[in-house]
JSON list of N, CA and C in Angstrom, two decimals:
[
{"chain": "O", "resi": 100, "resn": "MET", "atom": "N", "xyz": [-28.22, -12.83, 7.85]},
{"chain": "O", "resi": 100, "resn": "MET", "atom": "CA", "xyz": [-27.38, -13.10, 8.99]},
{"chain": "O", "resi": 100, "resn": "MET", "atom": "C", "xyz": [-27.25, -11.84, 9.83]},
{"chain": "O", "resi": 101, "resn": "ARG", "atom": "N", "xyz": [-27.45, -11.97, 11.12]},
{"chain": "O", "resi": 101, "resn": "ARG", "atom": "CA", "xyz": [-27.37, -10.83, 12.02]},
{"chain": "O", "resi": 101, "resn": "ARG", "atom": "C", "xyz": [-25.93, -10.62, 12.47]},
{"chain": "O", "resi": 102, "resn": "PRO", "atom": "N", "xyz": [-25.53, -9.35, 12.61]},
{"chain": "O", "resi": 102, "resn": "PRO", "atom": "CA", "xyz": [-24.19, -9.10, 13.13]},
{"chain": "O", "resi": 102, "resn": "PRO", "atom": "C", "xyz": [-24.11, -9.48, 14.60]},
{"chain": "O", "resi": 103, "resn": "PRO", "atom": "N", "xyz": [-22.92, -9.76, 15.10]},
{"chain": "O", "resi": 103, "resn": "PRO", "atom": "CA", "xyz": [-22.80, -10.13, 16.52]},
{"chain": "O", "resi": 103, "resn": "PRO", "atom": "C", "xyz": [-23.14, -8.95, 17.41]},
{"chain": "O", "resi": 104, "resn": "ASP", "atom": "N", "xyz": [-23.54, -9.23, 18.64]},
{"chain": "O", "resi": 104, "resn": "ASP", "atom": "CA", "xyz": [-23.87, -8.18, 19.60]},
{"chain": "O", "resi": 104, "resn": "ASP", "atom": "C", "xyz": [-22.57, -7.63, 20.19]},
{"chain": "O", "resi": 105, "resn": "LEU", "atom": "N", "xyz": [-22.22, -6.43, 19.81]},
{"chain": "O", "resi": 105, "resn": "LEU", "atom": "CA", "xyz": [-21.02, -5.78, 20.31]},
{"chain": "O", "resi": 105, "resn": "LEU", "atom": "C", "xyz": [-21.36, -4.58, 21.18]},
{"chain": "O", "resi": 106, "resn": "SER", "atom": "N", "xyz": [-22.53, -4.62, 21.80]},
{"chain": "O", "resi": 106, "resn": "SER", "atom": "CA", "xyz": [-22.98, -3.49, 22.60]},
{"chain": "O", "resi": 106, "resn": "SER", "atom": "C", "xyz": [-22.06, -3.20, 23.79]},
{"chain": "O", "resi": 107, "resn": "HIS", "atom": "N", "xyz": [-21.28, -4.19, 24.22]},
{"chain": "O", "resi": 107, "resn": "HIS", "atom": "CA", "xyz": [-20.34, -3.96, 25.32]},
{"chain": "O", "resi": 107, "resn": "HIS", "atom": "C", "xyz": [-19.21, -3.00, 24.91]},
{"chain": "O", "resi": 108, "resn": "LEU", "atom": "N", "xyz": [-19.01, -2.80, 23.61]},
{"chain": "O", "resi": 108, "resn": "LEU", "atom": "CA", "xyz": [-18.00, -1.86, 23.13]},
{"chain": "O", "resi": 108, "resn": "LEU", "atom": "C", "xyz": [-18.55, -0.44, 22.95]},
{"chain": "O", "resi": 109, "resn": "ALA", "atom": "N", "xyz": [-19.86, -0.29, 23.07]},
{"chain": "O", "resi": 109, "resn": "ALA", "atom": "CA", "xyz": [-20.51, 0.99, 22.80]},
{"chain": "O", "resi": 109, "resn": "ALA", "atom": "C", "xyz": [-20.44, 1.93, 24.01]},
{"chain": "O", "resi": 110, "resn": "ARG", "atom": "N", "xyz": [-19.25, 2.43, 24.25]},
{"chain": "O", "resi": 110, "resn": "ARG", "atom": "CA", "xyz": [-19.04, 3.43, 25.30]},
{"chain": "O", "resi": 110, "resn": "ARG", "atom": "C", "xyz": [-18.70, 4.76, 24.64]},
{"chain": "O", "resi": 111, "resn": "PRO", "atom": "N", "xyz": [-19.27, 5.86, 25.10]},
{"chain": "O", "resi": 111, "resn": "PRO", "atom": "CA", "xyz": [-18.92, 7.16, 24.50]},
{"chain": "O", "resi": 111, "resn": "PRO", "atom": "C", "xyz": [-17.42, 7.41, 24.56]},
{"chain": "O", "resi": 112, "resn": "GLY", "atom": "N", "xyz": [-16.85, 7.81, 23.44]},
{"chain": "O", "resi": 112, "resn": "GLY", "atom": "CA", "xyz": [-15.43, 8.08, 23.36]},
{"chain": "O", "resi": 112, "resn": "GLY", "atom": "C", "xyz": [-14.59, 6.87, 23.02]},
{"chain": "O", "resi": 113, "resn": "ALA", "atom": "N", "xyz": [-15.20, 5.70, 22.91]},
{"chain": "O", "resi": 113, "resn": "ALA", "atom": "CA", "xyz": [-14.46, 4.47, 22.60]},
{"chain": "O", "resi": 113, "resn": "ALA", "atom": "C", "xyz": [-13.91, 4.55, 21.18]},
{"chain": "O", "resi": 114, "resn": "GLU", "atom": "N", "xyz": [-12.69, 4.06, 21.01]},
{"chain": "O", "resi": 114, "resn": "GLU", "atom": "CA", "xyz": [-12.08, 3.98, 19.68]},
{"chain": "O", "resi": 114, "resn": "GLU", "atom": "C", "xyz": [-12.06, 2.51, 19.26]},
{"chain": "O", "resi": 115, "resn": "ILE", "atom": "N", "xyz": [-12.57, 2.25, 18.07]},
{"chain": "O", "resi": 115, "resn": "ILE", "atom": "CA", "xyz": [-12.75, 0.89, 17.59]},
{"chain": "O", "resi": 115, "resn": "ILE", "atom": "C", "xyz": [-11.92, 0.69, 16.33]},
{"chain": "O", "resi": 116, "resn": "ALA", "atom": "N", "xyz": [-10.98, -0.24, 16.40]},
{"chain": "O", "resi": 116, "resn": "ALA", "atom": "CA", "xyz": [-10.13, -0.56, 15.25]},
{"chain": "O", "resi": 116, "resn": "ALA", "atom": "C", "xyz": [-10.83, -1.61, 14.39]},
{"chain": "O", "resi": 117, "resn": "VAL", "atom": "N", "xyz": [-10.77, -1.42, 13.08]},
{"chain": "O", "resi": 117, "resn": "VAL", "atom": "CA", "xyz": [-11.48, -2.28, 12.14]},
{"chain": "O", "resi": 117, "resn": "VAL", "atom": "C", "xyz": [-10.56, -2.64, 10.98]},
{"chain": "O", "resi": 118, "resn": "ARG", "atom": "N", "xyz": [-10.64, -3.88, 10.53]},
{"chain": "O", "resi": 118, "resn": "ARG", "atom": "CA", "xyz": [-9.95, -4.33, 9.32]},
{"chain": "O", "resi": 118, "resn": "ARG", "atom": "C", "xyz": [-11.03, -4.70, 8.32]},
{"chain": "O", "resi": 119, "resn": "VAL", "atom": "N", "xyz": [-11.05, -4.05, 7.17]},
{"chain": "O", "resi": 119, "resn": "VAL", "atom": "CA", "xyz": [-12.14, -4.19, 6.19]},
{"chain": "O", "resi": 119, "resn": "VAL", "atom": "C", "xyz": [-11.70, -5.04, 5.00]},
{"chain": "O", "resi": 120, "resn": "THR", "atom": "N", "xyz": [-12.61, -5.90, 4.57]},
{"chain": "O", "resi": 120, "resn": "THR", "atom": "CA", "xyz": [-12.42, -6.67, 3.34]},
{"chain": "O", "resi": 120, "resn": "THR", "atom": "C", "xyz": [-13.55, -6.29, 2.38]},
{"chain": "O", "resi": 121, "resn": "PRO", "atom": "N", "xyz": [-13.25, -5.45, 1.38]},
{"chain": "O", "resi": 121, "resn": "PRO", "atom": "CA", "xyz": [-14.28, -5.10, 0.40]},
{"chain": "O", "resi": 121, "resn": "PRO", "atom": "C", "xyz": [-14.46, -6.21, -0.63]},
{"chain": "O", "resi": 122, "resn": "ARG", "atom": "N", "xyz": [-15.55, -6.13, -1.39]},
{"chain": "O", "resi": 122, "resn": "ARG", "atom": "CA", "xyz": [-15.88, -7.12, -2.43]},
{"chain": "O", "resi": 122, "resn": "ARG", "atom": "C", "xyz": [-15.96, -8.54, -1.89]},
{"chain": "O", "resi": 123, "resn": "ALA", "atom": "N", "xyz": [-16.45, -8.69, -0.68]},
{"chain": "O", "resi": 123, "resn": "ALA", "atom": "CA", "xyz": [-16.60, -10.02, -0.09]},
{"chain": "O", "resi": 123, "resn": "ALA", "atom": "C", "xyz": [-17.86, -10.69, -0.64]},
{"chain": "O", "resi": 124, "resn": "ALA", "atom": "N", "xyz": [-17.98, -11.97, -0.38]},
{"chain": "O", "resi": 124, "resn": "ALA", "atom": "CA", "xyz": [-19.15, -12.73, -0.84]},
{"chain": "O", "resi": 124, "resn": "ALA", "atom": "C", "xyz": [-20.41, -12.32, -0.07]},
{"chain": "O", "resi": 125, "resn": "ARG", "atom": "N", "xyz": [-20.23, -11.93, 1.21]},
{"chain": "O", "resi": 125, "resn": "ARG", "atom": "CA", "xyz": [-21.38, -11.49, 2.02]},
{"chain": "O", "resi": 125, "resn": "ARG", "atom": "C", "xyz": [-20.89, -10.53, 3.09]},
{"chain": "O", "resi": 126, "resn": "ASN", "atom": "N", "xyz": [-21.81, -9.75, 3.62]},
{"chain": "O", "resi": 126, "resn": "ASN", "atom": "CA", "xyz": [-21.49, -8.82, 4.70]},
{"chain": "O", "resi": 126, "resn": "ASN", "atom": "C", "xyz": [-21.37, -9.59, 6.01]},
{"chain": "O", "resi": 127, "resn": "ALA", "atom": "N", "xyz": [-20.32, -9.29, 6.77]},
{"chain": "O", "resi": 127, "resn": "ALA", "atom": "CA", "xyz": [-20.12, -9.98, 8.05]},
{"chain": "O", "resi": 127, "resn": "ALA", "atom": "C", "xyz": [-19.26, -9.13, 8.97]},
{"chain": "O", "resi": 128, "resn": "VAL", "atom": "N", "xyz": [-19.53, -9.26, 10.28]},
{"chain": "O", "resi": 128, "resn": "VAL", "atom": "CA", "xyz": [-18.71, -8.63, 11.32]},
{"chain": "O", "resi": 128, "resn": "VAL", "atom": "C", "xyz": [-18.20, -9.75, 12.21]},
{"chain": "O", "resi": 129, "resn": "THR", "atom": "N", "xyz": [-16.88, -9.82, 12.37]},
{"chain": "O", "resi": 129, "resn": "THR", "atom": "CA", "xyz": [-16.26, -10.89, 13.14]},
{"chain": "O", "resi": 129, "resn": "THR", "atom": "C", "xyz": [-15.26, -10.31, 14.14]},
{"chain": "O", "resi": 130, "resn": "PRO", "atom": "N", "xyz": [-15.49, -10.52, 15.43]},
{"chain": "O", "resi": 130, "resn": "PRO", "atom": "CA", "xyz": [-14.49, -10.09, 16.41]},
{"chain": "O", "resi": 130, "resn": "PRO", "atom": "C", "xyz": [-13.24, -10.97, 16.30]},
{"chain": "O", "resi": 131, "resn": "ALA", "atom": "N", "xyz": [-12.07, -10.38, 16.44]},
{"chain": "O", "resi": 131, "resn": "ALA", "atom": "CA", "xyz": [-10.82, -11.12, 16.37]},
{"chain": "O", "resi": 131, "resn": "ALA", "atom": "C", "xyz": [-10.14, -11.11, 17.73]},
{"chain": "O", "resi": 132, "resn": "GLU", "atom": "N", "xyz": [-9.21, -12.02, 17.92]},
{"chain": "O", "resi": 132, "resn": "GLU", "atom": "CA", "xyz": [-8.51, -12.15, 19.20]},
{"chain": "O", "resi": 132, "resn": "GLU", "atom": "C", "xyz": [-7.63, -10.95, 19.50]},
{"chain": "O", "resi": 133, "resn": "ASP", "atom": "N", "xyz": [-7.14, -10.28, 18.46]},
{"chain": "O", "resi": 133, "resn": "ASP", "atom": "CA", "xyz": [-6.22, -9.16, 18.66]},
{"chain": "O", "resi": 133, "resn": "ASP", "atom": "C", "xyz": [-6.92, -7.84, 18.98]},
{"chain": "O", "resi": 134, "resn": "GLY", "atom": "N", "xyz": [-8.23, -7.86, 19.15]},
{"chain": "O", "resi": 134, "resn": "GLY", "atom": "CA", "xyz": [-8.99, -6.66, 19.49]},
{"chain": "O", "resi": 134, "resn": "GLY", "atom": "C", "xyz": [-9.46, -5.87, 18.29]},
{"chain": "O", "resi": 135, "resn": "VAL", "atom": "N", "xyz": [-9.09, -6.29, 17.10]},
{"chain": "O", "resi": 135, "resn": "VAL", "atom": "CA", "xyz": [-9.50, -5.61, 15.88]},
{"chain": "O", "resi": 135, "resn": "VAL", "atom": "C", "xyz": [-10.72, -6.34, 15.32]},
{"chain": "O", "resi": 136, "resn": "LEU", "atom": "N", "xyz": [-11.74, -5.58, 14.96]},
{"chain": "O", "resi": 136, "resn": "LEU", "atom": "CA", "xyz": [-12.92, -6.18, 14.35]},
{"chain": "O", "resi": 136, "resn": "LEU", "atom": "C", "xyz": [-12.66, -6.41, 12.87]},
{"chain": "O", "resi": 137, "resn": "ARG", "atom": "N", "xyz": [-13.06, -7.55, 12.36]},
{"chain": "O", "resi": 137, "resn": "ARG", "atom": "CA", "xyz": [-12.96, -7.86, 10.94]},
{"chain": "O", "resi": 137, "resn": "ARG", "atom": "C", "xyz": [-14.36, -7.64, 10.34]},
{"chain": "O", "resi": 138, "resn": "ILE", "atom": "N", "xyz": [-14.43, -6.77, 9.35]},
{"chain": "O", "resi": 138, "resn": "ILE", "atom": "CA", "xyz": [-15.71, -6.49, 8.69]},
{"chain": "O", "resi": 138, "resn": "ILE", "atom": "C", "xyz": [-15.56, -6.75, 7.20]},
{"chain": "O", "resi": 139, "resn": "ALA", "atom": "N", "xyz": [-16.39, -7.63, 6.67]},
{"chain": "O", "resi": 139, "resn": "ALA", "atom": "CA", "xyz": [-16.41, -7.93, 5.25]},
{"chain": "O", "resi": 139, "resn": "ALA", "atom": "C", "xyz": [-17.66, -7.30, 4.65]},
{"chain": "O", "resi": 140, "resn": "VAL", "atom": "N", "xyz": [-17.48, -6.57, 3.55]},
{"chain": "O", "resi": 140, "resn": "VAL", "atom": "CA", "xyz": [-18.61, -5.92, 2.88]},
{"chain": "O", "resi": 140, "resn": "VAL", "atom": "C", "xyz": [-18.61, -6.31, 1.40]},
{"chain": "O", "resi": 141, "resn": "THR", "atom": "N", "xyz": [-19.80, -6.38, 0.84]},
{"chain": "O", "resi": 141, "resn": "THR", "atom": "CA", "xyz": [-19.92, -6.73, -0.57]},
{"chain": "O", "resi": 141, "resn": "THR", "atom": "C", "xyz": [-19.68, -5.52, -1.48]},
{"chain": "O", "resi": 142, "resn": "ALA", "atom": "N", "xyz": [-19.72, -4.34, -0.93]},
{"chain": "O", "resi": 142, "resn": "ALA", "atom": "CA", "xyz": [-19.56, -3.11, -1.72]},
{"chain": "O", "resi": 142, "resn": "ALA", "atom": "C", "xyz": [-18.14, -2.96, -2.23]},
{"chain": "O", "resi": 143, "resn": "VAL", "atom": "N", "xyz": [-18.02, -2.25, -3.35]},
{"chain": "O", "resi": 143, "resn": "VAL", "atom": "CA", "xyz": [-16.71, -1.97, -3.93]},
{"chain": "O", "resi": 143, "resn": "VAL", "atom": "C", "xyz": [-16.12, -0.73, -3.26]},
{"chain": "O", "resi": 144, "resn": "PRO", "atom": "N", "xyz": [-14.79, -0.65, -3.17]},
{"chain": "O", "resi": 144, "resn": "PRO", "atom": "CA", "xyz": [-14.17, 0.51, -2.52]},
{"chain": "O", "resi": 144, "resn": "PRO", "atom": "C", "xyz": [-14.03, 1.70, -3.45]},
{"chain": "O", "resi": 145, "resn": "GLU", "atom": "N", "xyz": [-15.14, 2.16, -3.98]},
{"chain": "O", "resi": 145, "resn": "GLU", "atom": "CA", "xyz": [-15.14, 3.31, -4.89]},
{"chain": "O", "resi": 145, "resn": "GLU", "atom": "C", "xyz": [-16.18, 4.31, -4.42]},
{"chain": "O", "resi": 146, "resn": "GLY", "atom": "N", "xyz": [-15.78, 5.56, -4.35]},
{"chain": "O", "resi": 146, "resn": "GLY", "atom": "CA", "xyz": [-16.72, 6.62, -3.99]},
{"chain": "O", "resi": 146, "resn": "GLY", "atom": "C", "xyz": [-17.27, 6.52, -2.58]},
{"chain": "O", "resi": 147, "resn": "GLY", "atom": "N", "xyz": [-16.57, 5.85, -1.70]},
{"chain": "O", "resi": 147, "resn": "GLY", "atom": "CA", "xyz": [-17.02, 5.75, -0.32]},
{"chain": "O", "resi": 147, "resn": "GLY", "atom": "C", "xyz": [-18.11, 4.72, -0.08]},
{"chain": "O", "resi": 148, "resn": "LYS", "atom": "N", "xyz": [-18.41, 3.89, -1.07]},
{"chain": "O", "resi": 148, "resn": "LYS", "atom": "CA", "xyz": [-19.47, 2.88, -0.92]},
{"chain": "O", "resi": 148, "resn": "LYS", "atom": "C", "xyz": [-19.12, 1.85, 0.14]},
{"chain": "O", "resi": 149, "resn": "ALA", "atom": "N", "xyz": [-17.89, 1.38, 0.15]},
{"chain": "O", "resi": 149, "resn": "ALA", "atom": "CA", "xyz": [-17.48, 0.38, 1.14]},
{"chain": "O", "resi": 149, "resn": "ALA", "atom": "C", "xyz": [-17.48, 0.99, 2.54]},
{"chain": "O", "resi": 150, "resn": "ASN", "atom": "N", "xyz": [-16.99, 2.22, 2.67]},
{"chain": "O", "resi": 150, "resn": "ASN", "atom": "CA", "xyz": [-16.98, 2.88, 3.98]},
{"chain": "O", "resi": 150, "resn": "ASN", "atom": "C", "xyz": [-18.40, 3.06, 4.52]},
{"chain": "O", "resi": 151, "resn": "ALA", "atom": "N", "xyz": [-19.33, 3.40, 3.65]},
{"chain": "O", "resi": 151, "resn": "ALA", "atom": "CA", "xyz": [-20.72, 3.57, 4.08]},
{"chain": "O", "resi": 151, "resn": "ALA", "atom": "C", "xyz": [-21.30, 2.25, 4.59]},
{"chain": "O", "resi": 152, "resn": "GLU", "atom": "N", "xyz": [-20.98, 1.14, 3.91]},
{"chain": "O", "resi": 152, "resn": "GLU", "atom": "CA", "xyz": [-21.44, -0.18, 4.36]},
{"chain": "O", "resi": 152, "resn": "GLU", "atom": "C", "xyz": [-20.80, -0.56, 5.69]},
{"chain": "O", "resi": 153, "resn": "VAL", "atom": "N", "xyz": [-19.52, -0.23, 5.86]},
{"chain": "O", "resi": 153, "resn": "VAL", "atom": "CA", "xyz": [-18.83, -0.54, 7.11]},
{"chain": "O", "resi": 153, "resn": "VAL", "atom": "C", "xyz": [-19.49, 0.20, 8.27]},
{"chain": "O", "resi": 154, "resn": "VAL", "atom": "N", "xyz": [-19.79, 1.48, 8.07]},
{"chain": "O", "resi": 154, "resn": "VAL", "atom": "CA", "xyz": [-20.44, 2.27, 9.12]},
{"chain": "O", "resi": 154, "resn": "VAL", "atom": "C", "xyz": [-21.80, 1.68, 9.45]},
{"chain": "O", "resi": 155, "resn": "LYS", "atom": "N", "xyz": [-22.54, 1.29, 8.43]},
{"chain": "O", "resi": 155, "resn": "LYS", "atom": "CA", "xyz": [-23.88, 0.70, 8.63]},
{"chain": "O", "resi": 155, "resn": "LYS", "atom": "C", "xyz": [-23.80, -0.59, 9.45]},
{"chain": "O", "resi": 156, "resn": "LEU", "atom": "N", "xyz": [-22.89, -1.50, 9.07]},
{"chain": "O", "resi": 156, "resn": "LEU", "atom": "CA", "xyz": [-22.74, -2.77, 9.77]},
{"chain": "O", "resi": 156, "resn": "LEU", "atom": "C", "xyz": [-22.23, -2.59, 11.20]},
{"chain": "O", "resi": 157, "resn": "LEU", "atom": "N", "xyz": [-21.24, -1.71, 11.36]},
{"chain": "O", "resi": 157, "resn": "LEU", "atom": "CA", "xyz": [-20.67, -1.47, 12.68]},
{"chain": "O", "resi": 157, "resn": "LEU", "atom": "C", "xyz": [-21.70, -0.86, 13.62]},
{"chain": "O", "resi": 158, "resn": "ALA", "atom": "N", "xyz": [-22.45, 0.11, 13.14]},
{"chain": "O", "resi": 158, "resn": "ALA", "atom": "CA", "xyz": [-23.48, 0.74, 13.96]},
{"chain": "O", "resi": 158, "resn": "ALA", "atom": "C", "xyz": [-24.54, -0.28, 14.39]},
{"chain": "O", "resi": 159, "resn": "LYS", "atom": "N", "xyz": [-24.92, -1.15, 13.48]},
{"chain": "O", "resi": 159, "resn": "LYS", "atom": "CA", "xyz": [-25.93, -2.17, 13.80]},
{"chain": "O", "resi": 159, "resn": "LYS", "atom": "C", "xyz": [-25.39, -3.15, 14.85]},
{"chain": "O", "resi": 160, "resn": "ALA", "atom": "N", "xyz": [-24.13, -3.55, 14.71]},
{"chain": "O", "resi": 160, "resn": "ALA", "atom": "CA", "xyz": [-23.53, -4.48, 15.67]},
{"chain": "O", "resi": 160, "resn": "ALA", "atom": "C", "xyz": [-23.38, -3.85, 17.05]},
{"chain": "O", "resi": 161, "resn": "LEU", "atom": "N", "xyz": [-23.08, -2.54, 17.08]},
{"chain": "O", "resi": 161, "resn": "LEU", "atom": "CA", "xyz": [-22.92, -1.85, 18.35]},
{"chain": "O", "resi": 161, "resn": "LEU", "atom": "C", "xyz": [-24.26, -1.44, 18.97]},
{"chain": "O", "resi": 162, "resn": "GLY", "atom": "N", "xyz": [-25.30, -1.39, 18.15]},
{"chain": "O", "resi": 162, "resn": "GLY", "atom": "CA", "xyz": [-26.60, -0.97, 18.64]},
{"chain": "O", "resi": 162, "resn": "GLY", "atom": "C", "xyz": [-26.70, 0.53, 18.81]},
{"chain": "O", "resi": 163, "resn": "VAL", "atom": "N", "xyz": [-26.02, 1.28, 17.93]},
{"chain": "O", "resi": 163, "resn": "VAL", "atom": "CA", "xyz": [-26.05, 2.75, 18.00]},
{"chain": "O", "resi": 163, "resn": "VAL", "atom": "C", "xyz": [-26.44, 3.30, 16.63]},
{"chain": "O", "resi": 164, "resn": "ALA", "atom": "N", "xyz": [-26.69, 4.60, 16.58]},
{"chain": "O", "resi": 164, "resn": "ALA", "atom": "CA", "xyz": [-27.01, 5.26, 15.32]},
{"chain": "O", "resi": 164, "resn": "ALA", "atom": "C", "xyz": [-25.74, 5.43, 14.50]},
{"chain": "O", "resi": 165, "resn": "LYS", "atom": "N", "xyz": [-25.89, 5.40, 13.18]},
{"chain": "O", "resi": 165, "resn": "LYS", "atom": "CA", "xyz": [-24.74, 5.57, 12.29]},
{"chain": "O", "resi": 165, "resn": "LYS", "atom": "C", "xyz": [-24.06, 6.92, 12.50]},
{"chain": "O", "resi": 166, "resn": "THR", "atom": "N", "xyz": [-24.84, 7.93, 12.85]},
{"chain": "O", "resi": 166, "resn": "THR", "atom": "CA", "xyz": [-24.29, 9.28, 13.01]},
{"chain": "O", "resi": 166, "resn": "THR", "atom": "C", "xyz": [-23.38, 9.41, 14.23]},
{"chain": "O", "resi": 167, "resn": "ARG", "atom": "N", "xyz": [-23.41, 8.44, 15.13]},
{"chain": "O", "resi": 167, "resn": "ARG", "atom": "CA", "xyz": [-22.54, 8.48, 16.31]},
{"chain": "O", "resi": 167, "resn": "ARG", "atom": "C", "xyz": [-21.14, 7.98, 16.02]},
{"chain": "O", "resi": 168, "resn": "LEU", "atom": "N", "xyz": [-20.91, 7.38, 14.86]},
{"chain": "O", "resi": 168, "resn": "LEU", "atom": "CA", "xyz": [-19.59, 6.86, 14.49]},
{"chain": "O", "resi": 168, "resn": "LEU", "atom": "C", "xyz": [-18.84, 7.88, 13.64]},
{"chain": "O", "resi": 169, "resn": "THR", "atom": "N", "xyz": [-17.60, 8.15, 14.02]},
{"chain": "O", "resi": 169, "resn": "THR", "atom": "CA", "xyz": [-16.75, 9.07, 13.27]},
{"chain": "O", "resi": 169, "resn": "THR", "atom": "C", "xyz": [-15.50, 8.32, 12.82]},
{"chain": "O", "resi": 170, "resn": "LEU", "atom": "N", "xyz": [-15.20, 8.40, 11.54]},
{"chain": "O", "resi": 170, "resn": "LEU", "atom": "CA", "xyz": [-14.00, 7.77, 11.00]},
{"chain": "O", "resi": 170, "resn": "LEU", "atom": "C", "xyz": [-12.81, 8.69, 11.29]},
{"chain": "O", "resi": 171, "resn": "LEU", "atom": "N", "xyz": [-11.88, 8.20, 12.12]},
{"chain": "O", "resi": 171, "resn": "LEU", "atom": "CA", "xyz": [-10.71, 8.99, 12.48]},
{"chain": "O", "resi": 171, "resn": "LEU", "atom": "C", "xyz": [-9.56, 8.77, 11.51]},
{"chain": "O", "resi": 172, "resn": "ARG", "atom": "N", "xyz": [-9.34, 7.53, 11.11]},
{"chain": "O", "resi": 172, "resn": "ARG", "atom": "CA", "xyz": [-8.21, 7.16, 10.27]},
{"chain": "O", "resi": 172, "resn": "ARG", "atom": "C", "xyz": [-8.60, 6.07, 9.30]},
{"chain": "O", "resi": 173, "resn": "GLY", "atom": "N", "xyz": [-8.00, 6.10, 8.12]},
{"chain": "O", "resi": 173, "resn": "GLY", "atom": "CA", "xyz": [-8.15, 4.99, 7.19]},
{"chain": "O", "resi": 173, "resn": "GLY", "atom": "C", "xyz": [-9.25, 5.11, 6.17]},
{"chain": "O", "resi": 174, "resn": "ALA", "atom": "N", "xyz": [-9.60, 6.32, 5.76]},
{"chain": "O", "resi": 174, "resn": "ALA", "atom": "CA", "xyz": [-10.68, 6.50, 4.79]},
{"chain": "O", "resi": 174, "resn": "ALA", "atom": "C", "xyz": [-10.41, 5.77, 3.49]},
{"chain": "O", "resi": 175, "resn": "SER", "atom": "N", "xyz": [-9.15, 5.65, 3.10]},
{"chain": "O", "resi": 175, "resn": "SER", "atom": "CA", "xyz": [-8.85, 4.98, 1.84]},
{"chain": "O", "resi": 175, "resn": "SER", "atom": "C", "xyz": [-8.07, 3.68, 2.02]},
{"chain": "O", "resi": 176, "resn": "GLY", "atom": "N", "xyz": [-7.93, 3.22, 3.25]},
{"chain": "O", "resi": 176, "resn": "GLY", "atom": "CA", "xyz": [-7.21, 1.98, 3.50]},
{"chain": "O", "resi": 176, "resn": "GLY", "atom": "C", "xyz": [-8.10, 0.90, 4.09]},
{"chain": "O", "resi": 177, "resn": "ARG", "atom": "N", "xyz": [-7.53, -0.26, 4.29]},
{"chain": "O", "resi": 177, "resn": "ARG", "atom": "CA", "xyz": [-8.29, -1.38, 4.87]},
{"chain": "O", "resi": 177, "resn": "ARG", "atom": "C", "xyz": [-8.36, -1.31, 6.37]},
{"chain": "O", "resi": 178, "resn": "ASP", "atom": "N", "xyz": [-7.34, -0.72, 7.00]},
{"chain": "O", "resi": 178, "resn": "ASP", "atom": "CA", "xyz": [-7.33, -0.57, 8.46]},
{"chain": "O", "resi": 178, "resn": "ASP", "atom": "C", "xyz": [-7.92, 0.78, 8.81]},
{"chain": "O", "resi": 179, "resn": "LYS", "atom": "N", "xyz": [-8.99, 0.75, 9.61]},
{"chain": "O", "resi": 179, "resn": "LYS", "atom": "CA", "xyz": [-9.71, 1.97, 9.96]},
{"chain": "O", "resi": 179, "resn": "LYS", "atom": "C", "xyz": [-9.83, 2.11, 11.46]},
{"chain": "O", "resi": 180, "resn": "LEU", "atom": "N", "xyz": [-10.00, 3.33, 11.92]},
{"chain": "O", "resi": 180, "resn": "LEU", "atom": "CA", "xyz": [-10.22, 3.60, 13.33]},
{"chain": "O", "resi": 180, "resn": "LEU", "atom": "C", "xyz": [-11.44, 4.49, 13.46]},
{"chain": "O", "resi": 181, "resn": "PHE", "atom": "N", "xyz": [-12.44, 4.02, 14.21]},
{"chain": "O", "resi": 181, "resn": "PHE", "atom": "CA", "xyz": [-13.67, 4.77, 14.43]},
{"chain": "O", "resi": 181, "resn": "PHE", "atom": "C", "xyz": [-13.74, 5.20, 15.88]},
{"chain": "O", "resi": 182, "resn": "ARG", "atom": "N", "xyz": [-14.38, 6.35, 16.11]},
{"chain": "O", "resi": 182, "resn": "ARG", "atom": "CA", "xyz": [-14.66, 6.81, 17.46]},
{"chain": "O", "resi": 182, "resn": "ARG", "atom": "C", "xyz": [-16.17, 6.89, 17.63]},
{"chain": "O", "resi": 183, "resn": "LEU", "atom": "N", "xyz": [-16.64, 6.44, 18.77]},
{"chain": "O", "resi": 183, "resn": "LEU", "atom": "CA", "xyz": [-18.06, 6.50, 19.08]},
{"chain": "O", "resi": 183, "resn": "LEU", "atom": "C", "xyz": [-18.31, 7.77, 19.88]},
{"chain": "O", "resi": 184, "resn": "ASP", "atom": "N", "xyz": [-19.09, 8.68, 19.32]},
{"chain": "O", "resi": 184, "resn": "ASP", "atom": "CA", "xyz": [-19.39, 9.96, 19.99]},
{"chain": "O", "resi": 184, "resn": "ASP", "atom": "C", "xyz": [-20.61, 9.84, 20.86]}
]
């Protein structure tokens, strides 16, 4: 399953709020009405594995390189804030 096209959000300096669900049945990116992206990952939240999957899925949906995303807040929580450099 391909992630949705979120290239309209890929502006330099944009801050993207994300709500993560680890240990999901499948990886998915879902835009929500409240402006927060819902990202489900199959990875477990141990050793940064879930965060790495979130960055990978978000970068693919935005159409940018993974290295352009910086995690500003929420390294150990479900609510995260990324900045696109």
